[in-house]
Amino acid sequence: MSEATLRGVAHPLEPLSPEEIERAVAAVRQNVHLPPRHRFVDVYLAEPPKSVVLGRREGEAIERAAFVVVYDLAEAVTYEGIVSLADGQIRSWDRRTGVQPSITLQEFAECEEACKRNPEFQEALRRRGITDLEQVIVDPWSFGAYEGDPSEGRRLARALTWVRMGPHDEAYAHPVENLVVIVDLGTMEVVRVEDYGVIPVPREPGNYRPEAIGRLRPDLKPLEIRQPEGPSFEVRGHEVRWQKWRFCVGFTPREGLVLHTVTYEDKERERMILYRASLSEMVVPYGDVMPVHRRKNAFDAGEYRIGALANSLELGCDCLGEIYYFNAHIVDAQGSPVTIKNAICMHEEDYGILWKHFDFRLGHTEVRRSRRLVISWIATVANYEYGFFWYLYQDGTIQFEGKLTGIMSTGALGPGGKSKYGQVLNRDGLFAPIHQHFFNFRLDLDVDGPINRIYEVDLVPEEPGPHNPEHNAFYPRKTLLATELEAQRLIDPLRGRYWRIENPDVLNKVGEPVAYRLIPTTSAVLLARPEASVFRRATFATRNLWVTPYSPAERHAAGPYPNQHPGGAGLPEWTRQNRSLVDTDLVLWFTLGAPHVPRLEDWPVMPVEYCTFYLKPDGFFDENPALDVPPSVRANGREQHCRF
């Protein structure tokens, strides 16, 4: 199936179409005096106010607008504005000095060419025996912000280098160690070449294509997934209905997939759970001390626009089964719309047992198969792949699962070299430095409405005494998180910690507030010391949970413009206000941390590493909401009841 084509939009939070992007760019060109040398960085939906969306009647039109970011190359100034798509008027146009927008795809290519033109860079390669510039690849890593190395308003990148040993060779097997090129992305000039001494380039290949592997496993039989009657979901534009769920699929070039207005039908009543859920920010800090690696800490959302790096997904490879695809539409540096075909994949999966009981006295079994809806997308950030998978379950559970794969960012130690900060991968001294991955998710929960409160719940042993005669008792202890500073929390697996979001105005059948749980799994926090630059810039990664009152201006955990920002923006700045969290519209910011201590088994391309969290109903329903899932059926249509 392909993306639906409709007049207008089915939901006010649907992403901009290519035509709407063109209309927004044309309005800016007509109504704003753009500098001679400029780049369009972003054009995406300016979301209407939450109150307007929630107060909208079915079928009622809401004005569409675009959020636009333009960078002035000559003056190093960022402009951002709101453009009405109804009349082409500029609703706002602000000049932002002292900030750097995200690095664009065009700058990736131009940075590599700037390095290759530079005589000093060429000479540094020759000192390492590299003369064929066609085989050289350059990745522009973000510059960051470090004391004693000011950017002075320039738009900078730290370019790192690898080399291919042949036309189809894997370049990340051959890092050019100790070489860093500082490039001004505004002028595409090399500011300086930092050469910390020659270390031999590893020569051993790291190729993984079938022709490089040799004999493949011969015993893997076909596995087919068929839905002869089609999938169980319905799609209208970007609005989806599936198994009592209803939501809108959104997309931005910075966040990627966004889930809007997620509701569940319960006894003919549509109940709100999530207003908006998305990736807010990412950071990947490295733990090595060598000159090339010690400043590697990419903010893949805020610095690289990870949504714009989404893959075009392929049936049978990235997605399996009866698939529905959504295209994504972004803008290039010249202001033209670019379509990422099949950027988002949606399909159903069998997920084992949903619920079961065998009545051994009667010899009767009731069992239901679990089916989940998968909404996913995958991004490639140079060497790494990130899969972002959202799952909706028939029992009201929402799960996020991250899938990390691709190729590790490599360095060289020289033959026989060792490092306490990484794993040597071959006899040539190729190594992968230790690092962490942090994903911060902005979860605008509206549990049966916008007025909620949040509790931290720990399982604790009961105190000794006559009321606990066998000393065996334990119970869930609830602690109200009343303010923003109180709500900066860490996971605690030893106490089974989770967070409960309640609506005090809606009670279930036993008179308790309806609620959802945010259930973390094992998750790391930032290991860099407080003195580190990345600690100041990625403070969100020092806590697993932050909570704020809803504000549409507070969208990204490290602030709106983390590129070359010295730090302190975003969550640490907002939460200093220590606003009340009691009986208000809450936004949860959950940081999912995945440490990566490299293994030999991660080379040359790493098997998927998983990280996850859950949102589960907790007294939200009066009973198991999946009781009405029908039994599985045989091919002949008869009900399948298992008996033992």
PDB file of N, CA and C in Angstrom, residues 146-209:
ATOM      1  N   TYR A 146      34.005  24.323  23.834  1.00  0.00           N
ATOM      2  CA  TYR A 146      35.083  24.028  24.781  1.00  0.00           C
ATOM      3  C   TYR A 146      35.797  25.314  25.177  1.00  0.00           C
ATOM      4  N   GLU A 147      36.107  25.425  26.450  1.00  0.00           N
ATOM      5  CA  GLU A 147      36.854  26.583  26.935  1.00  0.00           C
ATOM      6  C   GLU A 147      38.243  26.593  26.308  1.00  0.00           C
ATOM      7  N   GLY A 148      38.678  27.781  25.914  1.00  0.00           N
ATOM      8  CA  GLY A 148      39.992  27.899  25.283  1.00  0.00           C
ATOM      9  C   GLY A 148      39.976  27.623  23.796  1.00  0.00           C
ATOM     10  N   ASP A 149      38.829  27.231  23.247  1.00  0.00           N
ATOM     11  CA  ASP A 149      38.719  26.972  21.815  1.00  0.00           C
ATOM     12  C   ASP A 149      37.410  27.566  21.323  1.00  0.00           C
ATOM     13  N   PRO A 150      37.264  28.887  21.409  1.00  0.00           N
ATOM     14  CA  PRO A 150      35.986  29.509  21.059  1.00  0.00           C
ATOM     15  C   PRO A 150      35.747  29.478  19.555  1.00  0.00           C
ATOM     16  N   SER A 151      34.497  29.431  19.187  1.00  0.00           N
ATOM     17  CA  SER A 151      34.148  29.427  17.767  1.00  0.00           C
ATOM     18  C   SER A 151      34.070  30.832  17.198  1.00  0.00           C
ATOM     19  N   GLU A 152      33.955  31.847  18.076  1.00  0.00           N
ATOM     20  CA  GLU A 152      33.902  33.247  17.653  1.00  0.00           C
ATOM     21  C   GLU A 152      32.805  33.487  16.612  1.00  0.00           C
ATOM     22  N   GLY A 153      31.671  32.844  16.822  1.00  0.00           N
ATOM     23  CA  GLY A 153      30.538  33.059  15.937  1.00  0.00           C
ATOM     24  C   GLY A 153      30.594  32.283  14.645  1.00  0.00           C
ATOM     25  N   ARG A 154      31.663  31.542  14.411  1.00  0.00           N
ATOM     26  CA  ARG A 154      31.774  30.785  13.166  1.00  0.00           C
ATOM     27  C   ARG A 154      31.015  29.465  13.279  1.00  0.00           C
ATOM     28  N   ARG A 155      30.571  28.977  12.152  1.00  0.00           N
ATOM     29  CA  ARG A 155      29.825  27.724  12.072  1.00  0.00           C
ATOM     30  C   ARG A 155      30.829  26.619  11.757  1.00  0.00           C
ATOM     31  N   LEU A 156      31.219  25.873  12.791  1.00  0.00           N
ATOM     32  CA  LEU A 156      32.362  24.980  12.666  1.00  0.00           C
ATOM     33  C   LEU A 156      31.975  23.512  12.763  1.00  0.00           C
ATOM     34  N   ALA A 157      32.853  22.682  12.194  1.00  0.00           N
ATOM     35  CA  ALA A 157      32.736  21.234  12.311  1.00  0.00           C
ATOM     36  C   ALA A 157      34.132  20.653  12.493  1.00  0.00           C
ATOM     37  N   ARG A 158      34.194  19.502  13.176  1.00  0.00           N
ATOM     38  CA  ARG A 158      35.442  18.738  13.311  1.00  0.00           C
ATOM     39  C   ARG A 158      35.376  17.588  12.312  1.00  0.00           C
ATOM     40  N   ALA A 159      36.120  17.687  11.245  1.00  0.00           N
ATOM     41  CA  ALA A 159      36.076  16.673  10.197  1.00  0.00           C
ATOM     42  C   ALA A 159      37.062  15.553  10.525  1.00  0.00           C
ATOM     43  N   LEU A 160      36.556  14.309  10.523  1.00  0.00           N
ATOM     44  CA  LEU A 160      37.365  13.118  10.775  1.00  0.00           C
ATOM     45  C   LEU A 160      37.418  12.286   9.502  1.00  0.00           C
ATOM     46  N   THR A 161      38.493  11.514   9.352  1.00  0.00           N
ATOM     47  CA  THR A 161      38.811  10.928   8.049  1.00  0.00           C
ATOM     48  C   THR A 161      39.001   9.419   8.120  1.00  0.00           C
ATOM     49  N   TRP A 162      38.511   8.740   7.069  1.00  0.00           N
ATOM     50  CA  TRP A 162      38.741   7.310   6.841  1.00  0.00           C
ATOM     51  C   TRP A 162      39.089   7.132   5.364  1.00  0.00           C
ATOM     52  N   VAL A 163      39.536   5.955   4.988  1.00  0.00           N
ATOM     53  CA  VAL A 163      39.945   5.740   3.601  1.00  0.00           C
ATOM     54  C   VAL A 163      39.531   4.345   3.146  1.00  0.00           C
ATOM     55  N   ARG A 164      39.103   4.245   1.896  1.00  0.00           N
ATOM     56  CA  ARG A 164      38.804   2.945   1.288  1.00  0.00           C
ATOM     57  C   ARG A 164      40.066   2.378   0.654  1.00  0.00           C
ATOM     58  N   MET A 165      40.205   1.061   0.734  1.00  0.00           N
ATOM     59  CA  MET A 165      41.324   0.393   0.074  1.00  0.00           C
ATOM     60  C   MET A 165      40.931  -0.132  -1.309  1.00  0.00           C
ATOM     61  N   GLY A 166      39.710   0.118  -1.722  1.00  0.00           N
ATOM     62  CA  GLY A 166      39.207  -0.296  -3.019  1.00  0.00           C
ATOM     63  C   GLY A 166      37.853   0.327  -3.235  1.00  0.00           C
ATOM     64  N   PRO A 167      37.296   0.212  -4.447  1.00  0.00           N
ATOM     65  CA  PRO A 167      36.043   0.911  -4.765  1.00  0.00           C
ATOM     66  C   PRO A 167      34.879   0.554  -3.851  1.00  0.00           C
ATOM     67  N   HIS A 168      34.787  -0.708  -3.409  1.00  0.00           N
ATOM     68  CA  HIS A 168      33.655  -1.140  -2.579  1.00  0.00           C
ATOM     69  C   HIS A 168      34.106  -1.547  -1.176  1.00  0.00           C
ATOM     70  N   ASP A 169      35.266  -1.107  -0.789  1.00  0.00           N
ATOM     71  CA  ASP A 169      35.810  -1.448   0.516  1.00  0.00           C
ATOM     72  C   ASP A 169      35.105  -0.633   1.597  1.00  0.00           C
ATOM     73  N   GLU A 170      35.031  -1.189   2.812  1.00  0.00           N
ATOM     74  CA  GLU A 170      34.413  -0.487   3.938  1.00  0.00           C
ATOM     75  C   GLU A 170      35.434   0.464   4.561  1.00  0.00           C
ATOM     76  N   ALA A 171      35.189   1.772   4.421  1.00  0.00           N
ATOM     77  CA  ALA A 171      36.166   2.769   4.856  1.00  0.00           C
ATOM     78  C   ALA A 171      36.348   2.799   6.365  1.00  0.00           C
ATOM     79  N   TYR A 172      35.299   2.477   7.153  1.00  0.00           N
ATOM     80  CA  TYR A 172      35.428   2.582   8.606  1.00  0.00           C
ATOM     81  C   TYR A 172      36.384   1.541   9.185  1.00  0.00           C
ATOM     82  N   ALA A 173      36.859   0.623   8.351  1.00  0.00           N
ATOM     83  CA  ALA A 173      37.915  -0.294   8.782  1.00  0.00           C
ATOM     84  C   ALA A 173      39.297   0.352   8.720  1.00  0.00           C
ATOM     85  N   HIS A 174      39.369   1.548   8.136  1.00  0.00           N
ATOM     86  CA  HIS A 174      40.666   2.176   7.894  1.00  0.00           C
ATOM     87  C   HIS A 174      40.653   3.637   8.346  1.00  0.00           C
ATOM     88  N   PRO A 175      40.616   3.887   9.656  1.00  0.00           N
ATOM     89  CA  PRO A 175      40.601   5.266  10.149  1.00  0.00           C
ATOM     90  C   PRO A 175      41.960   5.942  10.001  1.00  0.00           C
ATOM     91  N   VAL A 176      41.925   7.220   9.688  1.00  0.00           N
ATOM     92  CA  VAL A 176      43.137   8.043   9.650  1.00  0.00           C
ATOM     93  C   VAL A 176      43.242   8.696  11.028  1.00  0.00           C
ATOM     94  N   GLU A 177      43.981   8.039  11.911  1.00  0.00           N
ATOM     95  CA  GLU A 177      44.038   8.451  13.315  1.00  0.00           C
ATOM     96  C   GLU A 177      44.876   9.718  13.477  1.00  0.00           C
ATOM     97  N   ASN A 178      44.570  10.450  14.548  1.00  0.00           N
ATOM     98  CA  ASN A 178      45.322  11.647  14.948  1.00  0.00           C
ATOM     99  C   ASN A 178      45.220  12.794  13.957  1.00  0.00           C
ATOM    100  N   LEU A 179      44.204  12.784  13.109  1.00  0.00           N
ATOM    101  CA  LEU A 179      44.027  13.865  12.136  1.00  0.00           C
ATOM    102  C   LEU A 179      42.622  14.445  12.304  1.00  0.00           C
ATOM    103  N   VAL A 180      42.573  15.740  12.620  1.00  0.00           N
ATOM    104  CA  VAL A 180      41.317  16.467  12.782  1.00  0.00           C
ATOM    105  C   VAL A 180      41.397  17.738  11.946  1.00  0.00           C
ATOM    106  N   VAL A 181      40.354  17.986  11.161  1.00  0.00           N
ATOM    107  CA  VAL A 181      40.302  19.193  10.336  1.00  0.00           C
ATOM    108  C   VAL A 181      39.132  20.048  10.812  1.00  0.00           C
ATOM    109  N   ILE A 182      39.411  21.272  11.189  1.00  0.00           N
ATOM    110  CA  ILE A 182      38.377  22.212  11.602  1.00  0.00           C
ATOM    111  C   ILE A 182      37.936  22.999  10.374  1.00  0.00           C
ATOM    112  N   VAL A 183      36.639  22.895  10.054  1.00  0.00           N
ATOM    113  CA  VAL A 183      36.103  23.498   8.837  1.00  0.00           C
ATOM    114  C   VAL A 183      35.012  24.497   9.205  1.00  0.00           C
ATOM    115  N   ASP A 184      35.061  25.674   8.565  1.00  0.00           N
ATOM    116  CA  ASP A 184      33.999  26.661   8.692  1.00  0.00           C
ATOM    117  C   ASP A 184      32.920  26.301   7.680  1.00  0.00           C
ATOM    118  N   LEU A 185      31.767  25.837   8.159  1.00  0.00           N
ATOM    119  CA  LEU A 185      30.702  25.414   7.257  1.00  0.00           C
ATOM    120  C   LEU A 185      29.987  26.589   6.606  1.00  0.00           C
ATOM    121  N   GLY A 186      30.200  27.780   7.133  1.00  0.00           N
ATOM    122  CA  GLY A 186      29.608  28.960   6.513  1.00  0.00           C
ATOM    123  C   GLY A 186      30.344  29.379   5.256  1.00  0.00           C
ATOM    124  N   THR A 187      31.658  29.304   5.304  1.00  0.00           N
ATOM    125  CA  THR A 187      32.482  29.703   4.158  1.00  0.00           C
ATOM    126  C   THR A 187      33.088  28.508   3.434  1.00  0.00           C
ATOM    127  N   MET A 188      32.991  27.322   4.033  1.00  0.00           N
ATOM    128  CA  MET A 188      33.616  26.091   3.539  1.00  0.00           C
ATOM    129  C   MET A 188      35.126  26.270   3.371  1.00  0.00           C
ATOM    130  N   GLU A 189      35.710  26.908   4.371  1.00  0.00           N
ATOM    131  CA  GLU A 189      37.160  27.074   4.438  1.00  0.00           C
ATOM    132  C   GLU A 189      37.713  26.208   5.561  1.00  0.00           C
ATOM    133  N   VAL A 190      38.905  25.659   5.349  1.00  0.00           N
ATOM    134  CA  VAL A 190      39.592  24.928   6.401  1.00  0.00           C
ATOM    135  C   VAL A 190      40.223  25.938   7.353  1.00  0.00           C
ATOM    136  N   VAL A 191      39.791  25.921   8.604  1.00  0.00           N
ATOM    137  CA  VAL A 191      40.323  26.846   9.604  1.00  0.00           C
ATOM    138  C   VAL A 191      41.702  26.390  10.056  1.00  0.00           C
ATOM    139  N   ARG A 192      41.847  25.090  10.313  1.00  0.00           N
ATOM    140  CA  ARG A 192      43.151  24.543  10.684  1.00  0.00           C
ATOM    141  C   ARG A 192      43.125  23.024  10.543  1.00  0.00           C
ATOM    142  N   VAL A 193      44.312  22.464  10.378  1.00  0.00           N
ATOM    143  CA  VAL A 193      44.500  21.021  10.343  1.00  0.00           C
ATOM    144  C   VAL A 193      45.287  20.633  11.588  1.00  0.00           C
ATOM    145  N   GLU A 194      44.716  19.758  12.412  1.00  0.00           N
ATOM    146  CA  GLU A 194      45.378  19.300  13.631  1.00  0.00           C
ATOM    147  C   GLU A 194      45.939  17.902  13.383  1.00  0.00           C
ATOM    148  N   ASP A 195      47.246  17.797  13.362  1.00  0.00           N
ATOM    149  CA  ASP A 195      47.905  16.510  13.142  1.00  0.00           C
ATOM    150  C   ASP A 195      48.705  16.166  14.395  1.00  0.00           C
ATOM    151  N   TYR A 196      48.281  15.120  15.100  1.00  0.00           N
ATOM    152  CA  TYR A 196      48.891  14.750  16.372  1.00  0.00           C
ATOM    153  C   TYR A 196      49.911  13.620  16.226  1.00  0.00           C
ATOM    154  N   GLY A 197      50.341  13.374  14.998  1.00  0.00           N
ATOM    155  CA  GLY A 197      51.362  12.349  14.777  1.00  0.00           C
ATOM    156  C   GLY A 197      50.813  11.161  14.014  1.00  0.00           C
ATOM    157  N   VAL A 198      51.678  10.577  13.206  1.00  0.00           N
ATOM    158  CA  VAL A 198      51.271   9.490  12.320  1.00  0.00           C
ATOM    159  C   VAL A 198      51.147   8.177  13.089  1.00  0.00           C
ATOM    160  N   ILE A 199      49.983   7.554  12.978  1.00  0.00           N
ATOM    161  CA  ILE A 199      49.746   6.175  13.414  1.00  0.00           C
ATOM    162  C   ILE A 199      49.350   5.405  12.162  1.00  0.00           C
ATOM    163  N   PRO A 200      49.955   4.263  11.903  1.00  0.00           N
ATOM    164  CA  PRO A 200      49.654   3.535  10.662  1.00  0.00           C
ATOM    165  C   PRO A 200      48.157   3.283  10.495  1.00  0.00           C
ATOM    166  N   VAL A 201      47.681   3.497   9.273  1.00  0.00           N
ATOM    167  CA  VAL A 201      46.295   3.226   8.956  1.00  0.00           C
ATOM    168  C   VAL A 201      46.083   1.710   8.919  1.00  0.00           C
ATOM    169  N   PRO A 202      45.138   1.166   9.691  1.00  0.00           N
ATOM    170  CA  PRO A 202      44.878  -0.281   9.633  1.00  0.00           C
ATOM    171  C   PRO A 202      44.521  -0.712   8.209  1.00  0.00           C
ATOM    172  N   ARG A 203      45.102  -1.828   7.774  1.00  0.00           N
ATOM    173  CA  ARG A 203      44.899  -2.287   6.398  1.00  0.00           C
ATOM    174  C   ARG A 203      43.905  -3.448   6.304  1.00  0.00           C
ATOM    175  N   GLU A 204      43.689  -4.164   7.394  1.00  0.00           N
ATOM    176  CA  GLU A 204      42.829  -5.345   7.333  1.00  0.00           C
ATOM    177  C   GLU A 204      41.403  -4.937   6.975  1.00  0.00           C
ATOM    178  N   PRO A 205      40.772  -5.612   5.994  1.00  0.00           N
ATOM    179  CA  PRO A 205      39.427  -5.209   5.573  1.00  0.00           C
ATOM    180  C   PRO A 205      38.376  -5.516   6.631  1.00  0.00           C
ATOM    181  N   GLY A 206      37.282  -4.790   6.534  1.00  0.00           N
ATOM    182  CA  GLY A 206      36.133  -5.018   7.410  1.00  0.00           C
ATOM    183  C   GLY A 206      34.860  -5.115   6.603  1.00  0.00           C
ATOM    184  N   ASN A 207      34.920  -5.830   5.495  1.00  0.00           N
ATOM    185  CA  ASN A 207      33.780  -5.908   4.577  1.00  0.00           C
ATOM    186  C   ASN A 207      32.787  -6.973   5.032  1.00  0.00           C
ATOM    187  N   TYR A 208      31.515  -6.746   4.759  1.00  0.00           N
ATOM    188  CA  TYR A 208      30.462  -7.621   5.267  1.00  0.00           C
ATOM    189  C   TYR A 208      29.412  -7.970   4.211  1.00  0.00           C
ATOM    190  N   ARG A 209      29.622  -7.554   2.967  1.00  0.00           N
ATOM    191  CA  ARG A 209      28.693  -7.940   1.903  1.00  0.00           C
ATOM    192  C   ARG A 209      28.815  -9.443   1.653  1.00  0.00           C
TER     193      ARG A 209
END
